[in-house]
Amino acid sequence: MRSVALSPSTRQSALDEMGAHQLDVLVIGGGVVGGGAALDAATRGLSVGLVEARDFASGTSSRSSKLIHGGLRYLEMLDFRLVAEALSERGLLLDKLAPHLVHPVPFLYPLRHRVWERFYAGAGVALYDSMAALSGRARGVPHHRHLTRRGARRLVPALKRDALVGALHYYDAQVDDARHTMFLSRTAAAYGAHVASRTRVISLLRESDRVVGARVKDLESGREFDVRARQVVNTTGVWTDDVQSMAGERGQFHVRSSKGVHLVVPRDRIRSDSGLILRTEKSVLFVIPWGRHWIIGTTDTDWSLSKDHPAASRSDIDYLLDHINEVLIEPLTHDDVEGVYAGLRPLLAGEDEATSQLSREHAVSTTVKGLTVIAGGKYTTYRIMAKDAIDAAVHGMADQLDRMVPASCTEDVPLLGADGYDAVWNQRHLLASASGLGVGRIEHLLKRYGSLAHELLDLIAEQSDLGDALTGADDYLRAEIVYATSHEGARHLDDAIARRTRISIETFDRGTTVAEEVADLMGGVLGWTDEQRANEVTHYLSRVEAERESQTMPDDETADAARMGAGDVVPVSVAGA
C-alpha cells in the first residue's frame, strides 16, 4: 500500500474534491469510529469524504484508558457476546491490523479473600483467556497464572502486604489511542478517502425528506461550501445529538456523557513490573504501564457541562489518589502527578428501559433518509461499529447506485506502518547503526510509526539536527514534530504536543518548556509568521494554565468554568469527534 501524507496540500486537495464532486459517503467526525468508517467505505470502492471540526482524535478518542481489551467486568455482567467480539478484535489488532501500535500489557489482580475469590476470579480470567483462544486470535498474548502473595509482591513490590492474599496475573493490550485514530484516517486517505481536519459542519443539506450532504466551513480559511453525498454518516460521539438535531428530526436514541479522568505519574513512583487492576465501590481502577510512566484511572461520573474541553476537578484527582493509595506502601501525592486528562464516554440513553440497556454497546439508526447515526460502543470494537455504520449507509443508498457494493474487508486491511513491521523490527540494530541513533530510539520510532519509521530516518539523514531530542521532552525527536506537521495532519501546537506526541501529559510542565521549539519546527513546515508562532505559543500556555486551575477546583461546575477560560486556537462552535 502506498503511503499518503496528511500534508497541508493533501488537505486542500481533499476540500477541493469534496466541494467539486458528489460523494457516496460523507463521514462527520474524525474520532476512532469516524476514521474506521472512512476506511471501511473507501475499501469497499465508495467515494468518501471525512471532516473533523478540530483535530483527529481531539475528543474522546485521545482520552481513553488506552487499552484494547475484552473487558473482564463485562463477563461478570454475563455479556459474553460483547467480550467475545472485543477479544476477537484485540487479536486482529495485535496480529494483523496494527502490530506497531497495539502491544500486550500485563496486569496483576490482587485477591482480598481466600479460596472463594481465587476460584471466582480465576474462573473468570480462565474463561477470558479461553474466549480469546476460541477466537483464533490469541497469538502473542500469554496465558494467565495464579500467584501467591509472596509471588505477587515480588512482581509488584509497591503493594502493601495486607492489600492481598494472592493474585492473578493476566494480559490484555494497550494502544496510543490518538496515534491509532490518526493512522485510521491516514490509511483511509491512502485508499482514496478525502480527509480534512479543522472543517466544521454548519448544517445538513436536505431535499424533500432526504439528507443529501452538508454545508461545511474550513476553519483555517473561513471558506464555506456544500459537500453533496448520497449518505451522511454521523460518528461524532458525545456530539451525536447536536449533529442529529441539524436534520430537524427526533432520533431513535440519545447520547449522554460520562466523564472519565486519568492521572499520569512517573514510573519510579510505583515499584512494579506489571500493571494493576483494582476493584472499587463503583467499578474498577487500572494502573497501566505507559513507557516511563503509569496511567491511573478511571472515574465514571455524569457530565452535562462543556463537551469541548471536559475538566478534571480536585475531587476527581483525590478520588483516584485515595483509591490507589489504599494498596501502596508509599502513597502518591498531588506533587507526583505529571499529567491529568479527562474524556467523555458516549453512552446510549434510550427512550425506554430496553434501549438504555445498550449503554455500553453501540446502536445504528437511520431515522432520516440519507443520514446514518452510530453511537455508543467501546474503543476496542471501533472496526465493528464502523462496519455496521457503512452497512446501514450502503443499504440506504442502494436505490441510487448502479452496482453492488462489496461487504466490509477491513478485517484484512492493515493500517499504514503495519506491513513489514516484524521484518523492520528485526532489523532495528542495523537501523541504529546506519542512522547513528541508539537502538532504544529506533524501537521508540518503530512502536509509533511501524515500517514508516524509514520516512523519519530519511528526514534525519537530510537534516541531522532533526535527530536531536526535544529540549524538555527528550523522549521525542525533533523529526517527530516536523513529520507530524508534514505527514500526520498536525496544524497547531495542541495537535503536536497533545496528540501526535503525548508530551502534554508526560511532563510535569505539561509541555510548556518545549512549546517554542515545537512552534519553530511546525512553523517551518506551515510557513507561519513570527506573529503566528507567538500566537500558537501564547494559546498553548493559556490552555495549560486553564487546565491547571481547573484541577484545583472542588467540583465539576467550577472546574468547567476555569477550563473554559482558554478557548480554541481556531474557534469552533459546533464540534466533531
mmCIF file with all atom_site columns, N, CA and C in Angstrom, residues 90 104 106-107 122-134 138-147 168-172:
data_model
loop_
_atom_site.group_PDB
_atom_site.id
_atom_site.type_symbol
_atom_site.label_atom_id
_atom_site.label_alt_id
_atom_site.label_comp_id
_atom_site.label_asym_id
_atom_site.label_entity_id
_atom_site.label_seq_id
_atom_site.pdbx_PDB_ins_code
_atom_site.Cartn_x
_atom_site.Cartn_y
_atom_site.Cartn_z
_atom_site.occupancy
_atom_site.B_iso_or_equiv
_atom_site.pdbx_formal_charge
_atom_site.auth_seq_id
_atom_site.auth_comp_id
_atom_site.auth_asym_id
_atom_site.auth_atom_id
_atom_site.pdbx_PDB_model_num
ATOM 1  N N  . ARG A 1 90  ? -9.273  -7.506  19.532 1.00 0.00 ? 90  ARG A N  1
ATOM 2  C CA . ARG A 1 90  ? -7.956  -7.354  20.149 1.00 0.00 ? 90  ARG A CA 1
ATOM 3  C C  . ARG A 1 90  ? -6.916  -8.191  19.413 1.00 0.00 ? 90  ARG A C  1
ATOM 4  N N  . PRO A 1 104 ? 0.876   -6.222  23.810 1.00 0.00 ? 104 PRO A N  1
ATOM 5  C CA . PRO A 1 104 ? 0.403   -6.863  25.052 1.00 0.00 ? 104 PRO A CA 1
ATOM 6  C C  . PRO A 1 104 ? 0.869   -6.089  26.278 1.00 0.00 ? 104 PRO A C  1
ATOM 7  N N  . PRO A 1 106 ? 0.807   -6.512  30.750 1.00 0.00 ? 106 PRO A N  1
ATOM 8  C CA . PRO A 1 106 ? 0.448   -7.388  31.876 1.00 0.00 ? 106 PRO A CA 1
ATOM 9  C C  . PRO A 1 106 ? -0.305  -6.649  32.972 1.00 0.00 ? 106 PRO A C  1
ATOM 10 N N  . PHE A 1 107 ? -1.204  -7.382  33.650 1.00 0.00 ? 107 PHE A N  1
ATOM 11 C CA . PHE A 1 107 ? -1.938  -6.833  34.788 1.00 0.00 ? 107 PHE A CA 1
ATOM 12 C C  . PHE A 1 107 ? -1.935  -7.830  35.939 1.00 0.00 ? 107 PHE A C  1
ATOM 13 N N  . GLY A 1 122 ? -10.591 -16.489 39.340 1.00 0.00 ? 122 GLY A N  1
ATOM 14 C CA . GLY A 1 122 ? -9.782  -17.352 38.483 1.00 0.00 ? 122 GLY A CA 1
ATOM 15 C C  . GLY A 1 122 ? -10.592 -17.974 37.373 1.00 0.00 ? 122 GLY A C  1
ATOM 16 N N  . ALA A 1 123 ? -11.827 -18.359 37.695 1.00 0.00 ? 123 ALA A N  1
ATOM 17 C CA . ALA A 1 123 ? -12.700 -18.922 36.663 1.00 0.00 ? 123 ALA A CA 1
ATOM 18 C C  . ALA A 1 123 ? -13.011 -17.876 35.600 1.00 0.00 ? 123 ALA A C  1
ATOM 19 N N  . GLY A 1 124 ? -13.196 -16.616 36.043 1.00 0.00 ? 124 GLY A N  1
ATOM 20 C CA . GLY A 1 124 ? -13.480 -15.548 35.088 1.00 0.00 ? 124 GLY A CA 1
ATOM 21 C C  . GLY A 1 124 ? -12.316 -15.277 34.156 1.00 0.00 ? 124 GLY A C  1
ATOM 22 N N  . VAL A 1 125 ? -11.103 -15.207 34.715 1.00 0.00 ? 125 VAL A N  1
ATOM 23 C CA . VAL A 1 125 ? -9.925  -14.947 33.885 1.00 0.00 ? 125 VAL A CA 1
ATOM 24 C C  . VAL A 1 125 ? -9.648  -16.136 32.968 1.00 0.00 ? 125 VAL A C  1
ATOM 25 N N  . ALA A 1 126 ? -9.876  -17.363 33.471 1.00 0.00 ? 126 ALA A N  1
ATOM 26 C CA . ALA A 1 126 ? -9.700  -18.549 32.625 1.00 0.00 ? 126 ALA A CA 1
ATOM 27 C C  . ALA A 1 126 ? -10.679 -18.522 31.457 1.00 0.00 ? 126 ALA A C  1
ATOM 28 N N  . LEU A 1 127 ? -11.914 -18.128 31.723 1.00 0.00 ? 127 LEU A N  1
ATOM 29 C CA . LEU A 1 127 ? -12.899 -18.016 30.651 1.00 0.00 ? 127 LEU A CA 1
ATOM 30 C C  . LEU A 1 127 ? -12.484 -16.930 29.658 1.00 0.00 ? 127 LEU A C  1
ATOM 31 N N  . TYR A 1 128 ? -11.959 -15.842 30.167 1.00 0.00 ? 128 TYR A N  1
ATOM 32 C CA . TYR A 1 128 ? -11.476 -14.730 29.337 1.00 0.00 ? 128 TYR A CA 1
ATOM 33 C C  . TYR A 1 128 ? -10.404 -15.225 28.365 1.00 0.00 ? 128 TYR A C  1
ATOM 34 N N  . ASP A 1 129 ? -9.410  -15.931 28.884 1.00 0.00 ? 129 ASP A N  1
ATOM 35 C CA . ASP A 1 129 ? -8.355  -16.465 28.032 1.00 0.00 ? 129 ASP A CA 1
ATOM 36 C C  . ASP A 1 129 ? -8.891  -17.501 27.049 1.00 0.00 ? 129 ASP A C  1
ATOM 37 N N  . SER A 1 130 ? -9.843  -18.318 27.510 1.00 0.00 ? 130 SER A N  1
ATOM 38 C CA . SER A 1 130 ? -10.415 -19.352 26.629 1.00 0.00 ? 130 SER A CA 1
ATOM 39 C C  . SER A 1 130 ? -11.195 -18.733 25.481 1.00 0.00 ? 130 SER A C  1
ATOM 40 N N  . MET A 1 131 ? -11.938 -17.668 25.769 1.00 0.00 ? 131 MET A N  1
ATOM 41 C CA . MET A 1 131 ? -12.693 -16.999 24.711 1.00 0.00 ? 131 MET A CA 1
ATOM 42 C C  . MET A 1 131 ? -11.755 -16.376 23.687 1.00 0.00 ? 131 MET A C  1
ATOM 43 N N  . ALA A 1 132 ? -10.616 -15.846 24.173 1.00 0.00 ? 132 ALA A N  1
ATOM 44 C CA . ALA A 1 132 ? -9.623  -15.296 23.253 1.00 0.00 ? 132 ALA A CA 1
ATOM 45 C C  . ALA A 1 132 ? -9.049  -16.395 22.372 1.00 0.00 ? 132 ALA A C  1
ATOM 46 N N  . ALA A 1 133 ? -8.754  -17.558 22.980 1.00 0.00 ? 133 ALA A N  1
ATOM 47 C CA . ALA A 1 133 ? -8.201  -18.671 22.214 1.00 0.00 ? 133 ALA A CA 1
ATOM 48 C C  . ALA A 1 133 ? -9.197  -19.181 21.186 1.00 0.00 ? 133 ALA A C  1
ATOM 49 N N  . LEU A 1 134 ? -10.477 -19.251 21.573 1.00 0.00 ? 134 LEU A N  1
ATOM 50 C CA . LEU A 1 134 ? -11.508 -19.733 20.650 1.00 0.00 ? 134 LEU A CA 1
ATOM 51 C C  . LEU A 1 134 ? -11.692 -18.801 19.465 1.00 0.00 ? 134 LEU A C  1
ATOM 52 N N  . ALA A 1 138 ? -5.342  -15.305 19.503 1.00 0.00 ? 138 ALA A N  1
ATOM 53 C CA . ALA A 1 138 ? -4.734  -15.059 20.810 1.00 0.00 ? 138 ALA A CA 1
ATOM 54 C C  . ALA A 1 138 ? -3.215  -15.159 20.761 1.00 0.00 ? 138 ALA A C  1
ATOM 55 N N  . ARG A 1 139 ? -2.645  -15.234 19.565 1.00 0.00 ? 139 ARG A N  1
ATOM 56 C CA . ARG A 1 139 ? -1.192  -15.355 19.439 1.00 0.00 ? 139 ARG A CA 1
ATOM 57 C C  . ARG A 1 139 ? -0.502  -14.133 20.051 1.00 0.00 ? 139 ARG A C  1
ATOM 58 N N  . GLY A 1 140 ? 0.532   -14.384 20.819 1.00 0.00 ? 140 GLY A N  1
ATOM 59 C CA . GLY A 1 140 ? 1.308   -13.286 21.388 1.00 0.00 ? 140 GLY A CA 1
ATOM 60 C C  . GLY A 1 140 ? 0.798   -12.771 22.715 1.00 0.00 ? 140 GLY A C  1
ATOM 61 N N  . VAL A 1 141 ? -0.337  -13.280 23.195 1.00 0.00 ? 141 VAL A N  1
ATOM 62 C CA . VAL A 1 141 ? -0.872  -12.868 24.498 1.00 0.00 ? 141 VAL A CA 1
ATOM 63 C C  . VAL A 1 141 ? -0.714  -14.029 25.465 1.00 0.00 ? 141 VAL A C  1
ATOM 64 N N  . PRO A 1 142 ? 0.193   -13.948 26.435 1.00 0.00 ? 142 PRO A N  1
ATOM 65 C CA . PRO A 1 142 ? 0.430   -15.062 27.363 1.00 0.00 ? 142 PRO A CA 1
ATOM 66 C C  . PRO A 1 142 ? -0.823  -15.422 28.155 1.00 0.00 ? 142 PRO A C  1
ATOM 67 N N  . HIS A 1 143 ? -0.885  -16.672 28.577 1.00 0.00 ? 143 HIS A N  1
ATOM 68 C CA . HIS A 1 143 ? -1.996  -17.160 29.382 1.00 0.00 ? 143 HIS A CA 1
ATOM 69 C C  . HIS A 1 143 ? -1.849  -16.658 30.819 1.00 0.00 ? 143 HIS A C  1
ATOM 70 N N  . HIS A 1 144 ? -2.966  -16.570 31.528 1.00 0.00 ? 144 HIS A N  1
ATOM 71 C CA . HIS A 1 144 ? -2.925  -16.088 32.905 1.00 0.00 ? 144 HIS A CA 1
ATOM 72 C C  . HIS A 1 144 ? -2.263  -17.123 33.817 1.00 0.00 ? 144 HIS A C  1
ATOM 73 N N  . ARG A 1 145 ? -1.870  -16.660 35.006 1.00 0.00 ? 145 ARG A N  1
ATOM 74 C CA . ARG A 1 145 ? -1.333  -17.582 36.011 1.00 0.00 ? 145 ARG A CA 1
ATOM 75 C C  . ARG A 1 145 ? -1.715  -17.100 37.408 1.00 0.00 ? 145 ARG A C  1
ATOM 76 N N  . HIS A 1 146 ? -1.780  -18.048 38.332 1.00 0.00 ? 146 HIS A N  1
ATOM 77 C CA . HIS A 1 146 ? -2.088  -17.745 39.732 1.00 0.00 ? 146 HIS A CA 1
ATOM 78 C C  . HIS A 1 146 ? -0.798  -17.484 40.489 1.00 0.00 ? 146 HIS A C  1
ATOM 79 N N  . LEU A 1 147 ? -0.836  -16.510 41.416 1.00 0.00 ? 147 LEU A N  1
ATOM 80 C CA . LEU A 1 147 ? 0.326   -16.164 42.217 1.00 0.00 ? 147 LEU A CA 1
ATOM 81 C C  . LEU A 1 147 ? -0.020  -16.188 43.704 1.00 0.00 ? 147 LEU A C  1
ATOM 82 N N  . LEU A 1 168 ? -3.931  -12.836 40.657 1.00 0.00 ? 168 LEU A N  1
ATOM 83 C CA . LEU A 1 168 ? -3.969  -13.392 39.313 1.00 0.00 ? 168 LEU A CA 1
ATOM 84 C C  . LEU A 1 168 ? -3.170  -12.474 38.405 1.00 0.00 ? 168 LEU A C  1
ATOM 85 N N  . HIS A 1 169 ? -2.411  -13.060 37.510 1.00 0.00 ? 169 HIS A N  1
ATOM 86 C CA . HIS A 1 169 ? -1.604  -12.281 36.578 1.00 0.00 ? 169 HIS A CA 1
ATOM 87 C C  . HIS A 1 169 ? -2.077  -12.634 35.172 1.00 0.00 ? 169 HIS A C  1
ATOM 88 N N  . TYR A 1 170 ? -2.544  -11.626 34.417 1.00 0.00 ? 170 TYR A N  1
ATOM 89 C CA . TYR A 1 170 ? -3.071  -11.889 33.077 1.00 0.00 ? 170 TYR A CA 1
ATOM 90 C C  . TYR A 1 170 ? -2.644  -10.761 32.142 1.00 0.00 ? 170 TYR A C  1
ATOM 91 N N  . TYR A 1 171 ? -2.947  -10.923 30.868 1.00 0.00 ? 171 TYR A N  1
ATOM 92 C CA . TYR A 1 171 ? -2.530  -9.946  29.858 1.00 0.00 ? 171 TYR A CA 1
ATOM 93 C C  . TYR A 1 171 ? -3.719  -9.424  29.070 1.00 0.00 ? 171 TYR A C  1
ATOM 94 N N  . ASP A 1 172 ? -3.635  -8.140  28.721 1.00 0.00 ? 172 ASP A N  1
ATOM 95 C CA . ASP A 1 172 ? -4.520  -7.534  27.727 1.00 0.00 ? 172 ASP A CA 1
ATOM 96 C C  . ASP A 1 172 ? -3.618  -6.795  26.743 1.00 0.00 ? 172 ASP A C  1
#
